[in-house]
mmCIF file of C-alpha atoms in Angstrom:
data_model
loop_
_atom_site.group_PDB
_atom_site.id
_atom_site.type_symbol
_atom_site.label_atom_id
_atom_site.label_comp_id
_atom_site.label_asym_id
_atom_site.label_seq_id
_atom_site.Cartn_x
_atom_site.Cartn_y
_atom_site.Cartn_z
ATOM 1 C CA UNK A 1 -7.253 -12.903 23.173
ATOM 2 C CA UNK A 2 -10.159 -14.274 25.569
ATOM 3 C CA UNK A 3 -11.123 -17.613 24.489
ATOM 4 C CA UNK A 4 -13.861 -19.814 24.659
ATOM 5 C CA UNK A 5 -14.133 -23.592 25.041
ATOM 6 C CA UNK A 6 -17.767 -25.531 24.039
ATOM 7 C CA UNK A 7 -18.197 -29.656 23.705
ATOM 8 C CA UNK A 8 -17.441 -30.737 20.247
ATOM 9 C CA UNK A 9 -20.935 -31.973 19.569
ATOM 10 C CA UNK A 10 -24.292 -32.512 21.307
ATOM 11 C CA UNK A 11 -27.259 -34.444 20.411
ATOM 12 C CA UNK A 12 -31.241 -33.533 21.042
ATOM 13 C CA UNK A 13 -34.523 -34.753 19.789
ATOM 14 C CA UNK A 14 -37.041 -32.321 17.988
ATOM 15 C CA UNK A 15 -39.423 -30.358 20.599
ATOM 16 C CA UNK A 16 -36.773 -31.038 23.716
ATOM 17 C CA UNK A 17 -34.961 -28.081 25.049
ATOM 18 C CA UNK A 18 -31.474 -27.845 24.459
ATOM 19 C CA UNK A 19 -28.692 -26.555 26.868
ATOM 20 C CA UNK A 20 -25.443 -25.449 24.967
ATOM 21 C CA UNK A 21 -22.915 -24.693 27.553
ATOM 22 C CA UNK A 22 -19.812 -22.533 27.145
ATOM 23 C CA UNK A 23 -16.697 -21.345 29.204
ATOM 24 C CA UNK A 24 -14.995 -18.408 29.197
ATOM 25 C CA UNK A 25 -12.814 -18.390 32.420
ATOM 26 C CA UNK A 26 -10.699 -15.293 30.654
ATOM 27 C CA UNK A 27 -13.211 -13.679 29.888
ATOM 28 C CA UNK A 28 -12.770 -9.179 30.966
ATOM 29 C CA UNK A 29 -14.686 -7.118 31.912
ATOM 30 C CA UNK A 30 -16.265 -5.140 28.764
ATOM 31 C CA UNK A 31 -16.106 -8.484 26.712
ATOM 32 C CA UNK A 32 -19.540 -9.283 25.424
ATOM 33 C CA UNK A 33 -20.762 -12.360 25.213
ATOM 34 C CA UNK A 34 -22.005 -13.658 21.321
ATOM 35 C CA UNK A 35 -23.781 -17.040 19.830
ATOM 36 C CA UNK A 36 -23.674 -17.853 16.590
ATOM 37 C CA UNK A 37 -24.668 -20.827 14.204
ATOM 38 C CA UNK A 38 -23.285 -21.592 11.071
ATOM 39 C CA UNK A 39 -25.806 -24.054 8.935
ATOM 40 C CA UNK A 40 -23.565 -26.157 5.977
ATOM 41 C CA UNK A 41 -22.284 -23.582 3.307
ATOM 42 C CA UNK A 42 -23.441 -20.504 4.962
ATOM 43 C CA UNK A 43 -21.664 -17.429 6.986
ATOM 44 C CA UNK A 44 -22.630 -16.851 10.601
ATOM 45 C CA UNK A 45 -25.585 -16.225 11.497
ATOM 46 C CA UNK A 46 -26.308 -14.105 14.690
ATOM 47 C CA UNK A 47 -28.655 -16.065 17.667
ATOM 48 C CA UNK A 48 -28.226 -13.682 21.012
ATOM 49 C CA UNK A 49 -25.583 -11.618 23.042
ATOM 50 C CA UNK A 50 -25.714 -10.151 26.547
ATOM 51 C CA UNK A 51 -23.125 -8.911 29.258
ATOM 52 C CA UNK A 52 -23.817 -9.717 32.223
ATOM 53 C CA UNK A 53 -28.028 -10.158 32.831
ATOM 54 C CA UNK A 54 -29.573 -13.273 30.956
ATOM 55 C CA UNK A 55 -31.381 -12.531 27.947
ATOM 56 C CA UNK A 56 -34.349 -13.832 26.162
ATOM 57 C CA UNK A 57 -35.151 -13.414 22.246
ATOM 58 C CA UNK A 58 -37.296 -14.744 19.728
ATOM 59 C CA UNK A 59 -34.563 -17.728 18.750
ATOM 60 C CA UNK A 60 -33.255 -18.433 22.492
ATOM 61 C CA UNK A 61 -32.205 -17.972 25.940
ATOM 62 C CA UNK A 62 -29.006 -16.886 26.944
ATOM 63 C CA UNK A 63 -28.017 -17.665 30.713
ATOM 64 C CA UNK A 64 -24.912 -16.353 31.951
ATOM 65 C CA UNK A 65 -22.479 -17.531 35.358
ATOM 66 C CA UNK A 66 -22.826 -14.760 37.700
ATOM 67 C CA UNK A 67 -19.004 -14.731 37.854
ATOM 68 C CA UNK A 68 -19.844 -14.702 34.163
ATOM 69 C CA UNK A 69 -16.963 -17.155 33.171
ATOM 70 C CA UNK A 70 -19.506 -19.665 31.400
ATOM 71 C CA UNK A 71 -22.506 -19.137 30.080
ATOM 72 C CA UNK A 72 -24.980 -21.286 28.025
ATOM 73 C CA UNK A 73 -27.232 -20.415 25.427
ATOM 74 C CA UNK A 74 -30.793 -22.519 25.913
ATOM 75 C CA UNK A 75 -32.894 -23.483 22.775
ATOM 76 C CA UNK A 76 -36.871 -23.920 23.839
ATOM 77 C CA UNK A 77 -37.969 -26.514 21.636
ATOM 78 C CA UNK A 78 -35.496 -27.771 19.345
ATOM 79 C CA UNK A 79 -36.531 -28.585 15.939
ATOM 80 C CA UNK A 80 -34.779 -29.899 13.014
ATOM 81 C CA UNK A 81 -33.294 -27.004 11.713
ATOM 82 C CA UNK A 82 -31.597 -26.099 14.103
ATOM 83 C CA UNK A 83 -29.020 -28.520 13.581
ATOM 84 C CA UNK A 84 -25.588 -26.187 12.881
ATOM 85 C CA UNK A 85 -22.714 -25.319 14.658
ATOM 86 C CA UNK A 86 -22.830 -23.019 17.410
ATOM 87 C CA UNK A 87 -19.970 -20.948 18.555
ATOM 88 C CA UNK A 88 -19.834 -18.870 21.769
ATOM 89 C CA UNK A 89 -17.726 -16.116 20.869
ATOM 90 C CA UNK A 90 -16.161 -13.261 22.946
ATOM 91 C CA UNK A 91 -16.453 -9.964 21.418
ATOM 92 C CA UNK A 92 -13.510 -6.907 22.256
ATOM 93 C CA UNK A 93 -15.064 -3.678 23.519
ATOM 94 C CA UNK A 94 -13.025 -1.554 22.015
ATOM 95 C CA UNK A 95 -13.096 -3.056 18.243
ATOM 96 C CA UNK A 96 -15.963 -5.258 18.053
ATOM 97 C CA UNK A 97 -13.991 -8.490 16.864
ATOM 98 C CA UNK A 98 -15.507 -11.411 17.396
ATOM 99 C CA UNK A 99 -13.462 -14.391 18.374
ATOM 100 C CA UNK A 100 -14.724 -17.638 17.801
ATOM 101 C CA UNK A 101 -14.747 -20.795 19.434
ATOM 102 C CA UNK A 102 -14.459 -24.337 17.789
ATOM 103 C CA UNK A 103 -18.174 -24.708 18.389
ATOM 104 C CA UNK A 104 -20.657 -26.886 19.523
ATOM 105 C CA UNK A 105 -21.993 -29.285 16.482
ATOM 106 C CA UNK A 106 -25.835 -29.733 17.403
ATOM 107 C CA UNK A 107 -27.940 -32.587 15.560
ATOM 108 C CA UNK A 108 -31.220 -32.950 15.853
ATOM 109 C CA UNK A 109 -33.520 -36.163 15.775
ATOM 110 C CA UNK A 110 -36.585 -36.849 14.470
ATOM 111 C CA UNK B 1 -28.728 -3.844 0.256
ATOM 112 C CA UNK B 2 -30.478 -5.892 2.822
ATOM 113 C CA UNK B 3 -28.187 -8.906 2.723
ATOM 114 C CA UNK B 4 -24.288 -8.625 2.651
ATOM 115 C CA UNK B 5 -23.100 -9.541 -0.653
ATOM 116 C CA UNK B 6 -19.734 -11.226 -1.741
ATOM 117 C CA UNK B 7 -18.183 -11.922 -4.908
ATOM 118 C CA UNK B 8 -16.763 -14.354 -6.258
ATOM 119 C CA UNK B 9 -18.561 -17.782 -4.629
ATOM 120 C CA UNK B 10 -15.749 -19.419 -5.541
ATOM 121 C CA UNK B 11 -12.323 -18.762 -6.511
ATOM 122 C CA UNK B 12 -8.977 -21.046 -7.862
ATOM 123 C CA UNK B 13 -5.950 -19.783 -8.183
ATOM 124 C CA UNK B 14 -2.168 -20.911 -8.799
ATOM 125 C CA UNK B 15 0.474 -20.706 -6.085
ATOM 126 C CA UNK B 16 1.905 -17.575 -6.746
ATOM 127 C CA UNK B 17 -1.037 -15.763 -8.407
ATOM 128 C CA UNK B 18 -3.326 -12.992 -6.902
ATOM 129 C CA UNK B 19 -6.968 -13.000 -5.709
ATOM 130 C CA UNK B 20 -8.980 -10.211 -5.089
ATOM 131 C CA UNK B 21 -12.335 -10.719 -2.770
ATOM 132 C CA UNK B 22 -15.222 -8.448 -2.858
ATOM 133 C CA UNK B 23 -18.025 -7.439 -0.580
ATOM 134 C CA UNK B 24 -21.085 -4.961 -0.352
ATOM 135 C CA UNK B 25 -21.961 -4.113 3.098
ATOM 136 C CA UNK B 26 -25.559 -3.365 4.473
ATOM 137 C CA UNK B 27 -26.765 0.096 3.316
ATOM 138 C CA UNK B 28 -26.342 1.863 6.264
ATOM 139 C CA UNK B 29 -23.957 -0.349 8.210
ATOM 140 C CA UNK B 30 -20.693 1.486 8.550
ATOM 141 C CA UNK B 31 -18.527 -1.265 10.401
ATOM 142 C CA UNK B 32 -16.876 -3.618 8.024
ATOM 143 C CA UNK B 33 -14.802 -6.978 9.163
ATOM 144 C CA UNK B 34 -13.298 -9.800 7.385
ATOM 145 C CA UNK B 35 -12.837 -13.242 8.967
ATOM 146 C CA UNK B 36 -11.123 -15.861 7.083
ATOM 147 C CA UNK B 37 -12.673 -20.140 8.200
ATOM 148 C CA UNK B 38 -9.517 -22.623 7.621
ATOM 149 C CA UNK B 39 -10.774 -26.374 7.672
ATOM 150 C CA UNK B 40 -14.335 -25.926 8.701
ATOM 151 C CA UNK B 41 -14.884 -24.720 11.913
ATOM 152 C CA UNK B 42 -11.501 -22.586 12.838
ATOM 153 C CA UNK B 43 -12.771 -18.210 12.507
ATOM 154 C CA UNK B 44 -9.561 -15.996 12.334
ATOM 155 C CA UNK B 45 -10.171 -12.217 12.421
ATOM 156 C CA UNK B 46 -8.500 -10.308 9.977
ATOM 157 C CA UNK B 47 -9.625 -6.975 9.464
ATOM 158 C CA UNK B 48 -12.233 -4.186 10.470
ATOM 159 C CA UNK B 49 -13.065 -0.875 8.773
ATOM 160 C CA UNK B 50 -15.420 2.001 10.068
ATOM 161 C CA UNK B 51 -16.276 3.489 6.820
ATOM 162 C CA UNK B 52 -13.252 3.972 4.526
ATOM 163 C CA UNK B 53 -10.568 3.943 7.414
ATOM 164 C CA UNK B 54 -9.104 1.122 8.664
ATOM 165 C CA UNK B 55 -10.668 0.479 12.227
ATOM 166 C CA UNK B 56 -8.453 -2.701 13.442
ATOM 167 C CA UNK B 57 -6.155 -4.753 11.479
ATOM 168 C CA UNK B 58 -4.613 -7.258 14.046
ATOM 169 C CA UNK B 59 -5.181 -10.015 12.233
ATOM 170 C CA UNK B 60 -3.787 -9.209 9.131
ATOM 171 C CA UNK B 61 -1.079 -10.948 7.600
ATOM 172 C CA UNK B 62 0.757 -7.272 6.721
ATOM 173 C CA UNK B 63 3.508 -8.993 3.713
ATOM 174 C CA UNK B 64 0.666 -10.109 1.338
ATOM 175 C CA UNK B 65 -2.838 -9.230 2.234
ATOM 176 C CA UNK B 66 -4.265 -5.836 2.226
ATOM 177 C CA UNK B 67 -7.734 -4.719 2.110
ATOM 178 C CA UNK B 68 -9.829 -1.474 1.257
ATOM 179 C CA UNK B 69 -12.995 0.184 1.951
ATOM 180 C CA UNK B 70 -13.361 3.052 -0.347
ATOM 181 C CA UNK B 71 -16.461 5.231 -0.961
ATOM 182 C CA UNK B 72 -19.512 3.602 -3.084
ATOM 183 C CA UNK B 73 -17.439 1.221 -3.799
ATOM 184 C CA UNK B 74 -17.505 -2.638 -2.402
ATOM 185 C CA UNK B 75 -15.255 -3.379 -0.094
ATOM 186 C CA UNK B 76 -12.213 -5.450 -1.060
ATOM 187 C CA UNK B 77 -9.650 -7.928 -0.065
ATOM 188 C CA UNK B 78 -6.612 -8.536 -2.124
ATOM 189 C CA UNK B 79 -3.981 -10.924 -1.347
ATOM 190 C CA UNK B 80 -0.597 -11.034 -3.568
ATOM 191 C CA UNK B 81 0.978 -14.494 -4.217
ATOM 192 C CA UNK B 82 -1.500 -16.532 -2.534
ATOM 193 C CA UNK B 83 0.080 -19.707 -0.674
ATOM 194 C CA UNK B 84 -1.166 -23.046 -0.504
ATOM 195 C CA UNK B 85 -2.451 -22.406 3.431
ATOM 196 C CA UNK B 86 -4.720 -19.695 1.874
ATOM 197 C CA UNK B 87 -7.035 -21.939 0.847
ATOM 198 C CA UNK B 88 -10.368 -21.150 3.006
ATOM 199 C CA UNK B 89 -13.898 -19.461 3.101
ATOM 200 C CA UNK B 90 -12.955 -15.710 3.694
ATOM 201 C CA UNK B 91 -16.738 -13.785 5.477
ATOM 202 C CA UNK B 92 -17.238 -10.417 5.242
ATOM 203 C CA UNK B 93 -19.496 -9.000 7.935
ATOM 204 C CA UNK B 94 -20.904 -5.476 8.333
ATOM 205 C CA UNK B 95 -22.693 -3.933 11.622
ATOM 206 C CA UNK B 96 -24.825 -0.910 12.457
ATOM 207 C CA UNK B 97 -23.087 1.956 14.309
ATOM 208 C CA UNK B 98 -23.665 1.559 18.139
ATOM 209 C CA UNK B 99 -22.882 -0.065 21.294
ATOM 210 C CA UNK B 100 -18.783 -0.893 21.204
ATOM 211 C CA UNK B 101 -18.878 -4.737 21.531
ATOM 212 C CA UNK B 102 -22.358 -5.595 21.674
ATOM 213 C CA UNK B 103 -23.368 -5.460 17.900
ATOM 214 C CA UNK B 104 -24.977 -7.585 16.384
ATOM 215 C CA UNK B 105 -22.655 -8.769 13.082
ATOM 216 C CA UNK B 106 -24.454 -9.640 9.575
ATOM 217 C CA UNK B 107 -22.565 -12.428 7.647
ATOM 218 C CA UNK B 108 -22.209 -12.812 3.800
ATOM 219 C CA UNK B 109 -22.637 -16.693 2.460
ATOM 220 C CA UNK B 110 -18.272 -16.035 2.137
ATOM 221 C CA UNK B 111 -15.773 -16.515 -0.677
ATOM 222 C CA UNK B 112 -14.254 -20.129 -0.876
ATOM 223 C CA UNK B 113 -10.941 -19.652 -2.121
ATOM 224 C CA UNK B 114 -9.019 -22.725 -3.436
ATOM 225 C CA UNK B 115 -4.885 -22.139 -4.301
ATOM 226 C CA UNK B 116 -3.259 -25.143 -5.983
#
């Protein structure tokens, strides 16, 4: 399986951006690329997904390597909660499995 | 539904003993998966369904966990003598019929299972 590696934690202030990198140097060709966040005591929750174009939605920005083996999901204006864990996750063509990450623990100041 | 819903929140069980995990998809959502979250942040696919048949099951642990998806019924995962490395949040997740790989997955707030 493809995986994906991401810092163990980042830090921002409220109302910065925030730049949540990820690499995926195995990454194939039909794998799609997935972010996540998981606030305390709650499943997954879906944030944005793209192929190979960068993609904008109402929660973020997701920028991806033209070679496509990193990518790095931007957050606008950070606010407070928006502290969770975000994983970068691969996702199989064929099946639609997403595998996750370690992910990226984000905490967000005041 | 608009929300996927599991049952129990929470469940305890003896080494040895079974557990049986339910979950209601999204009306309308026809993909079904299971991941199982050991010690916080560490996702391990189990199993996916497209309706009632059994769409991948690479992750399953085949001697004592098996799973169903059977008409208006919820969606269940059963495993037989649970183990003490059981213990975990299992998520059930169900998507819309679409684009292979590019779905968008809906979460349930999980099962914690605790074996003793």
């Amino acid at each position: 399986d493809a995986k994906t590696t991401q810092p163990n934690s980042m830090e921002s202030n409220e109302e910065e951006p925030v730049h949540l990198p990820c690499n995926h140097s195995t990454i194939s060709g039909t794998d799609y690329i997935h972010w996540y966040r998981q606030l305390p005591s709650q499943g997954p929750e879906y944030v944005i997904h793209g192929l190979t174009s960068n993609v904008n939605n109402r929660m973020a920005s997701l920028a991806i390597a033209e070679d496509r083996k990193s990518s790095t999901l931007i957050l606008h204006r950070a606010t407070l909660r928006d502290a969770a864990v975000y994983y970068c996750i691969l996702s199989y063509y064929n099946t639609d499995k997403l595998i996750f990450g370690t992910g990226t623990r984000l905490q967000v100041f005041p | 539904g608009e929300e996927v819903a599991q049952t129990p929140k929470h469940l305890v069980r003896g080494e040895g003993q079974k557990a049986k995990l339910y979950c209601a998809p999204i009306k309308g959502h026809s993909y079904v998966f299971w991941y199982q979250q050991v010690l916080k942040n560490e996702f391990k696919f189990l199993i996916s369904f497209q309706n009632e048949n059994v769409f991948d099951e690479t992750g399953m642990p085949k001697e004592r966990f098996s799973a169903k998806c059977l008409p208006n019924s919820p969606c269940s995962l059963e495993i037989q003598a649970t183990k003490l490395e059981d213990s975990a949040v299992y998520f059930c997740a169900s998507s819309e019929p679409g684009t292979s790989g590019g779905n968008e997955q809906f979460f349930g707030p999980g099962t914690r299972l605790t074996v003793l």
